[in-house]
Amino acid sequence: MSTSDTYDALLDHYRRVSNVRHADGMLMWDQQTMMPAGGTPARAEQRSTLSAVRHDLLTADELGALLDEADEAHLDDERRAVVREIRRQHERAVRVPDELVEEISRVESSAHEAWVEAKAEDDFDALAPTLERIVELYRERAEHLDPEKHPFEAIYEDSEPHLPLSTVEEIFAQLKETLVPLIDDIRAAEELPTPFGGTYDEASQLALSEDALDLVGYDWNRGRLDTSAHPFTFGTQFDCRVTTRVDEDDPLAALTSTIHEFGHATYNLGLPQEHYATPLGESGSHGVHESQSRFFENHVGRSKAFWEGFVGTVNDRLGTDTTAEAGYAAVNRVKPDNVIRVEADELTYHLHILVRFETEKALLGGDIEVSEVPAVWNEKMEEYLGVRPETDAEGCMQDIHWTAGYLAAFQNYTVGSVLAAQLDAAMRAELDDVDALIRDGEFAPVHEFLAENVHRRGRRYPTDELVVEATGEPLSADAFCDYATTKFGSLYDL
Amino acid sequence: MSTSDTYDALLDHYRRVSNVRHADGMLMWDQQTMMPAGGTPARAEQRSTLSAVRHDLLTADELGALLDEADEAHLDDERRAVVREIRRQHERAVRVPDELVEEISRVESSAHEAWVEAKAEDDFDALAPTLERIVELYRERAEHLDPEKHPFEAIYEDSEPHLPLSTVEEIFAQLKETLVPLIDDIRAAEELPTPFGGTYDEASQLALSEDALDLVGYDWNRGRLDTSAHPFTFGTQFDCRVTTRVDEDDPLAALTSTIHEFGHATYNLGLPQEHYATPLGESGSHGVHESQSRFFENHVGRSKAFWEGFVGTVNDRLGTDTTAEAGYAAVNRVKPDNVIRVEADELTYHLHILVRFETEKALLGGDIEVSEVPAVWNEKMEEYLGVRPETDAEGCMQDIHWTAGYLAAFQNYTVGSVLAAQLDAAMRAELDDVDALIRDGEFAPVHEFLAENVHRRGRRYPTDELVVEATGEPLSADAFCDYATTKFGSLYDL
């Protein structure tokens, strides 16, 4: 075959992989939003079949042969990036023996239930054997992926292939240095009040979420808003949907999570349509994706400018009578005594992540045993946040990730936050008065900046290069630390 | 491999085929009910990928080898039926060359739009080239499937593999003989009045549909009701969903179509769960499926007993003040001058089908040209129904089927109706006072009869054997003609 024919055949094959993945995503979306409860057993089989089909397509000898033939020296940069991404996925998939893939899938299919039960009973010992098996299987998987690397790093590359782990470690060092004393100061300062002390019905809160989506510019012709137990985003550049969750006692939860999910959605909706189902039409790593959601959640939805523009709508929908200042303060309250990651504020969040990052690394590296996890966890919580969870259910068993086979991934949330801050700084260097744009609901220049620098690039650049292309600097926590120190210093009058 | 290992491997392989089909069904359901409009291009690619994956799995050499090995002589009846069904699907799939499958798919992907446009413009000549190509491709397909058979029959077996076409032809002969004079008598009789002359909002109509589903016993834990442009049912024994469509001027349309779809859903929900994704857990032919929807639509929802029990709910929801008698009459009005199939009543419907059946057979058999279709159609309408459509849009272009690649299939609706009547007669012979059960909303014995005789059997029996097993008689129009003559004779005082 000619270089061009080989490339086309490669792309056709990959499109199948990608479309099967999107189909599986559709089944997942339905399961979380629409599916009647009785549908679970059939849905599990359908998704397991799609997963097997996708694995078969990705590991197919035919794909390997096309990759062998691919003549990257004669391709342009974009096409070379496409081949790089397909090659990476194929090679990682073929390195792990089918029996191990199946065993992991078997263990994980019952691990979730074991986690739910052990957490409900606050019984870590009941979960330990499952967790030991998972750690063992992932260590084995890491050995197949790359025996030269630390097992944590090999697995880390599942979700972040293109950012050195050392960069992440530097980011955490910097965050620890800045956030631990900052949070100490905030703990000593006066608590910020909230004007949202009532209860707020679901319909009003959903209407408020719709208003927020209208304001930031969600394209309803390519999206929809539903509710689910855990908010998430699903979709492509043609159809990308968000969900939210309503807590009647806390209207800020639904509002901020809707805006967060909008950030994810606007990334997918901004991917080039002509490259649908190919690497140039797919979003970057988990961390890059999270930068978009956190940009909107924190740098828009938790900004003073946003509350100045939106507080009237909030009052209309919730029947409150608050000011922009008070709303802005309420949505930024720091909760140093909170032990639950998903309820954490913008600052303590990263220390929750650091606890996980270090614990997981020690666990996958074989430095600690599963049985030691509760003690290690609690010590780190004490050290970084000055609080100890009272139970393991509220401690090391709080998250779904490990039993869902999502290991070595927590740090991506932090990467997202620091990249969001770095993008925010770069945007402010390029655009005049971003605060005025946000206050006036003029989001077009904001979207254009993100689209040009991130969305439209698909997977053209590895993460580290993308960050430099988009912001002019390598990834660091500098911008985030500046932003956090200034914002919270002012909020808490430090 | 041992007989048992071969059988298990065969079943595993087939489960994949079946799960991919269900996943595709899920994508279709979403497309019709939930998907934002912008999602169309990506959804088309996803569904086309799943269709290709399914075709590849069904034609796989590996499956052929397992079928060659399968030792049916040493299998029990149930397992033999499983192998029969898998073999049939595999053999039909491999007989048609991949290029032809792809060409049909290409032509059909643009045919739908050609149909929409030609129908909107009432321009049959604009549609003719597309239709000619489709007929040509299906004649070619028929030649590959079985060169010994009439092309119509070869294609007919796509949707009805196990009922001789001659049986269908006898049914139509009998229906023509009974219905043409019966409809003539009705035309001459006094029209039945309707008490539903107002407009009825969507929310009330949907609430009424939910009430009807509650009454007949829909399992909401395994189902849901939504709206779509065309009502349909989608799902399995674990999760089977119905849709309806609301016409503000005609509340009987949504009500009867909801009950119709319930019949489809209750069939799927009644399939054995332990045989999910295998032939013993799959529903029978299109005609058998239609027997279940029509049983509920016509023998329940259009019965006097149902209206006696349900009229109070109808009045509550719609704000009407009608009697069971008047409601029963309204839902059974015969419309001899109507030219549109989907708006037809229980009697004229089958003559609309007969027009299509004969036209399609002549077309696929090469006895008439596409250009002759409008004239042939209109003559047959005149002959059987005494009306001529004024336009081709309301005549031979009214249905989506031909351009959707659903050829030689209309007769399945009639098979469904006559089988429904035959099941109704058998049920009445076995159960005491079915009318009282329906009037009192005591549907358990009705469901049990259908479950035992139809649902739980999956594809254990070929259609013709299933009918004998379930009703004690081969399929004929006898029961339907008796039912129709009695019911409408009484309604119209003939």
Short mmCIF file of N, CA and C in Angstrom, two decimals, chain B residues 385-439:
data_model
loop_
_atom_site.label_atom_id
_atom_site.label_comp_id
_atom_site.label_asym_id
_atom_site.label_seq_id
_atom_site.Cartn_x
_atom_site.Cartn_y
_atom_site.Cartn_z
N LEU B 385 -60.61 -0.84 -1.50
CA LEU B 385 -61.16 0.11 -0.52
C LEU B 385 -62.13 1.12 -1.11
N GLY B 386 -62.17 1.13 -2.44
CA GLY B 386 -63.13 2.05 -3.06
C GLY B 386 -62.70 3.51 -2.98
N VAL B 387 -61.42 3.76 -2.68
CA VAL B 387 -60.93 5.15 -2.68
C VAL B 387 -59.62 5.23 -3.46
N ARG B 388 -59.38 6.40 -4.03
CA ARG B 388 -58.10 6.66 -4.73
C ARG B 388 -57.39 7.79 -4.01
N PRO B 389 -56.11 7.61 -3.66
CA PRO B 389 -55.36 8.73 -3.07
C PRO B 389 -55.30 9.86 -4.10
N GLU B 390 -55.35 11.09 -3.62
CA GLU B 390 -55.30 12.21 -4.56
C GLU B 390 -53.89 12.52 -5.01
N THR B 391 -52.92 12.12 -4.19
CA THR B 391 -51.51 12.38 -4.55
C THR B 391 -50.70 11.11 -4.28
N ASP B 392 -49.50 11.05 -4.87
CA ASP B 392 -48.61 9.92 -4.57
C ASP B 392 -48.05 10.04 -3.16
N ALA B 393 -47.92 11.29 -2.68
CA ALA B 393 -47.46 11.49 -1.30
C ALA B 393 -48.41 10.78 -0.33
N GLU B 394 -49.70 10.83 -0.64
CA GLU B 394 -50.70 10.14 0.19
C GLU B 394 -50.98 8.74 -0.33
N GLY B 395 -50.27 8.39 -1.39
CA GLY B 395 -50.46 7.06 -1.97
C GLY B 395 -49.21 6.23 -1.74
N CYS B 396 -48.55 5.88 -2.83
CA CYS B 396 -47.47 4.90 -2.75
C CYS B 396 -46.20 5.43 -2.07
N MET B 397 -46.16 6.74 -1.78
CA MET B 397 -44.97 7.27 -1.09
C MET B 397 -45.21 7.50 0.40
N GLN B 398 -46.34 7.04 0.93
CA GLN B 398 -46.66 7.40 2.32
C GLN B 398 -45.80 6.70 3.36
N ASP B 399 -45.27 5.52 3.05
CA ASP B 399 -44.57 4.75 4.09
C ASP B 399 -43.05 4.88 3.98
N ILE B 400 -42.40 4.79 5.11
CA ILE B 400 -40.95 4.89 5.19
C ILE B 400 -40.26 3.59 4.77
N HIS B 401 -41.00 2.49 4.76
CA HIS B 401 -40.39 1.16 4.72
C HIS B 401 -39.43 0.89 3.56
N TRP B 402 -39.88 1.16 2.34
CA TRP B 402 -39.05 0.75 1.20
C TRP B 402 -37.70 1.45 1.19
N THR B 403 -37.70 2.74 1.50
CA THR B 403 -36.43 3.47 1.49
C THR B 403 -35.62 3.23 2.76
N ALA B 404 -36.23 2.56 3.74
CA ALA B 404 -35.48 2.20 4.94
C ALA B 404 -34.96 0.77 4.82
N GLY B 405 -35.13 0.18 3.63
CA GLY B 405 -34.64 -1.18 3.43
C GLY B 405 -35.48 -2.23 4.13
N TYR B 406 -36.72 -1.88 4.40
CA TYR B 406 -37.58 -2.85 5.06
C TYR B 406 -38.58 -3.34 4.02
N LEU B 407 -38.11 -4.26 3.18
CA LEU B 407 -38.92 -4.75 2.07
C LEU B 407 -39.56 -6.09 2.42
N ALA B 408 -40.65 -6.36 1.74
CA ALA B 408 -41.38 -7.63 1.92
C ALA B 408 -41.72 -7.87 3.39
N ALA B 409 -42.13 -6.82 4.06
CA ALA B 409 -42.36 -6.93 5.50
C ALA B 409 -43.76 -6.51 5.94
N PHE B 410 -44.48 -5.76 5.09
CA PHE B 410 -45.78 -5.24 5.54
C PHE B 410 -46.74 -6.34 6.00
N GLN B 411 -46.67 -7.49 5.34
CA GLN B 411 -47.63 -8.56 5.69
C GLN B 411 -47.49 -9.04 7.13
N ASN B 412 -46.34 -8.74 7.74
CA ASN B 412 -46.16 -9.17 9.14
C ASN B 412 -47.19 -8.53 10.07
N TYR B 413 -47.61 -7.30 9.73
CA TYR B 413 -48.61 -6.65 10.57
C TYR B 413 -49.93 -7.42 10.52
N THR B 414 -50.26 -7.91 9.34
CA THR B 414 -51.50 -8.68 9.19
C THR B 414 -51.38 -10.04 9.88
N VAL B 415 -50.22 -10.67 9.71
CA VAL B 415 -49.97 -11.92 10.43
C VAL B 415 -50.17 -11.69 11.94
N GLY B 416 -49.67 -10.56 12.42
CA GLY B 416 -49.83 -10.23 13.84
C GLY B 416 -51.30 -10.14 14.23
N SER B 417 -52.10 -9.48 13.42
CA SER B 417 -53.52 -9.33 13.76
C SER B 417 -54.27 -10.66 13.76
N VAL B 418 -54.02 -11.47 12.75
CA VAL B 418 -54.78 -12.73 12.71
C VAL B 418 -54.32 -13.67 13.81
N LEU B 419 -53.02 -13.62 14.14
CA LEU B 419 -52.54 -14.46 15.24
C LEU B 419 -53.08 -13.95 16.58
N ALA B 420 -53.18 -12.63 16.72
CA ALA B 420 -53.75 -12.06 17.95
C ALA B 420 -55.17 -12.58 18.15
N ALA B 421 -55.95 -12.58 17.08
CA ALA B 421 -57.35 -13.05 17.17
C ALA B 421 -57.39 -14.54 17.51
N GLN B 422 -56.45 -15.29 16.92
CA GLN B 422 -56.41 -16.73 17.17
C GLN B 422 -56.00 -17.01 18.63
N LEU B 423 -55.06 -16.23 19.15
CA LEU B 423 -54.66 -16.36 20.56
C LEU B 423 -55.81 -15.96 21.48
N ASP B 424 -56.52 -14.91 21.09
CA ASP B 424 -57.66 -14.46 21.88
C ASP B 424 -58.71 -15.57 21.98
N ALA B 425 -58.98 -16.21 20.86
CA ALA B 425 -59.97 -17.29 20.86
C ALA B 425 -59.50 -18.45 21.73
N ALA B 426 -58.20 -18.79 21.61
CA ALA B 426 -57.66 -19.90 22.42
C ALA B 426 -57.69 -19.55 23.90
N MET B 427 -57.40 -18.30 24.22
CA MET B 427 -57.44 -17.86 25.61
C MET B 427 -58.84 -17.96 26.17
N ARG B 428 -59.81 -17.54 25.39
CA ARG B 428 -61.21 -17.58 25.83
C ARG B 428 -61.70 -19.02 25.99
N ALA B 429 -61.10 -19.93 25.20
CA ALA B 429 -61.48 -21.34 25.38
C ALA B 429 -60.89 -21.90 26.67
N GLU B 430 -59.77 -21.31 27.12
CA GLU B 430 -59.11 -21.87 28.30
C GLU B 430 -59.50 -21.16 29.60
N LEU B 431 -59.64 -19.83 29.54
CA LEU B 431 -59.92 -19.06 30.76
C LEU B 431 -61.41 -18.75 30.88
N ASP B 432 -61.88 -18.69 32.13
CA ASP B 432 -63.27 -18.29 32.35
C ASP B 432 -63.41 -16.78 32.18
N ASP B 433 -64.35 -16.36 31.42
CA ASP B 433 -64.77 -14.96 31.33
C ASP B 433 -63.62 -13.95 31.25
N VAL B 434 -62.94 -13.96 30.10
CA VAL B 434 -61.84 -13.03 29.87
C VAL B 434 -62.34 -11.58 29.96
N ASP B 435 -63.56 -11.35 29.49
CA ASP B 435 -64.11 -9.99 29.56
C ASP B 435 -64.15 -9.47 30.99
N ALA B 436 -64.54 -10.34 31.93
CA ALA B 436 -64.60 -9.91 33.33
C ALA B 436 -63.20 -9.57 33.84
N LEU B 437 -62.21 -10.37 33.44
CA LEU B 437 -60.83 -10.09 33.85
C LEU B 437 -60.39 -8.71 33.37
N ILE B 438 -60.69 -8.44 32.09
CA ILE B 438 -60.28 -7.16 31.50
C ILE B 438 -61.04 -6.02 32.18
N ARG B 439 -62.33 -6.19 32.37
CA ARG B 439 -63.15 -5.14 32.99
C ARG B 439 -62.65 -4.81 34.39
#
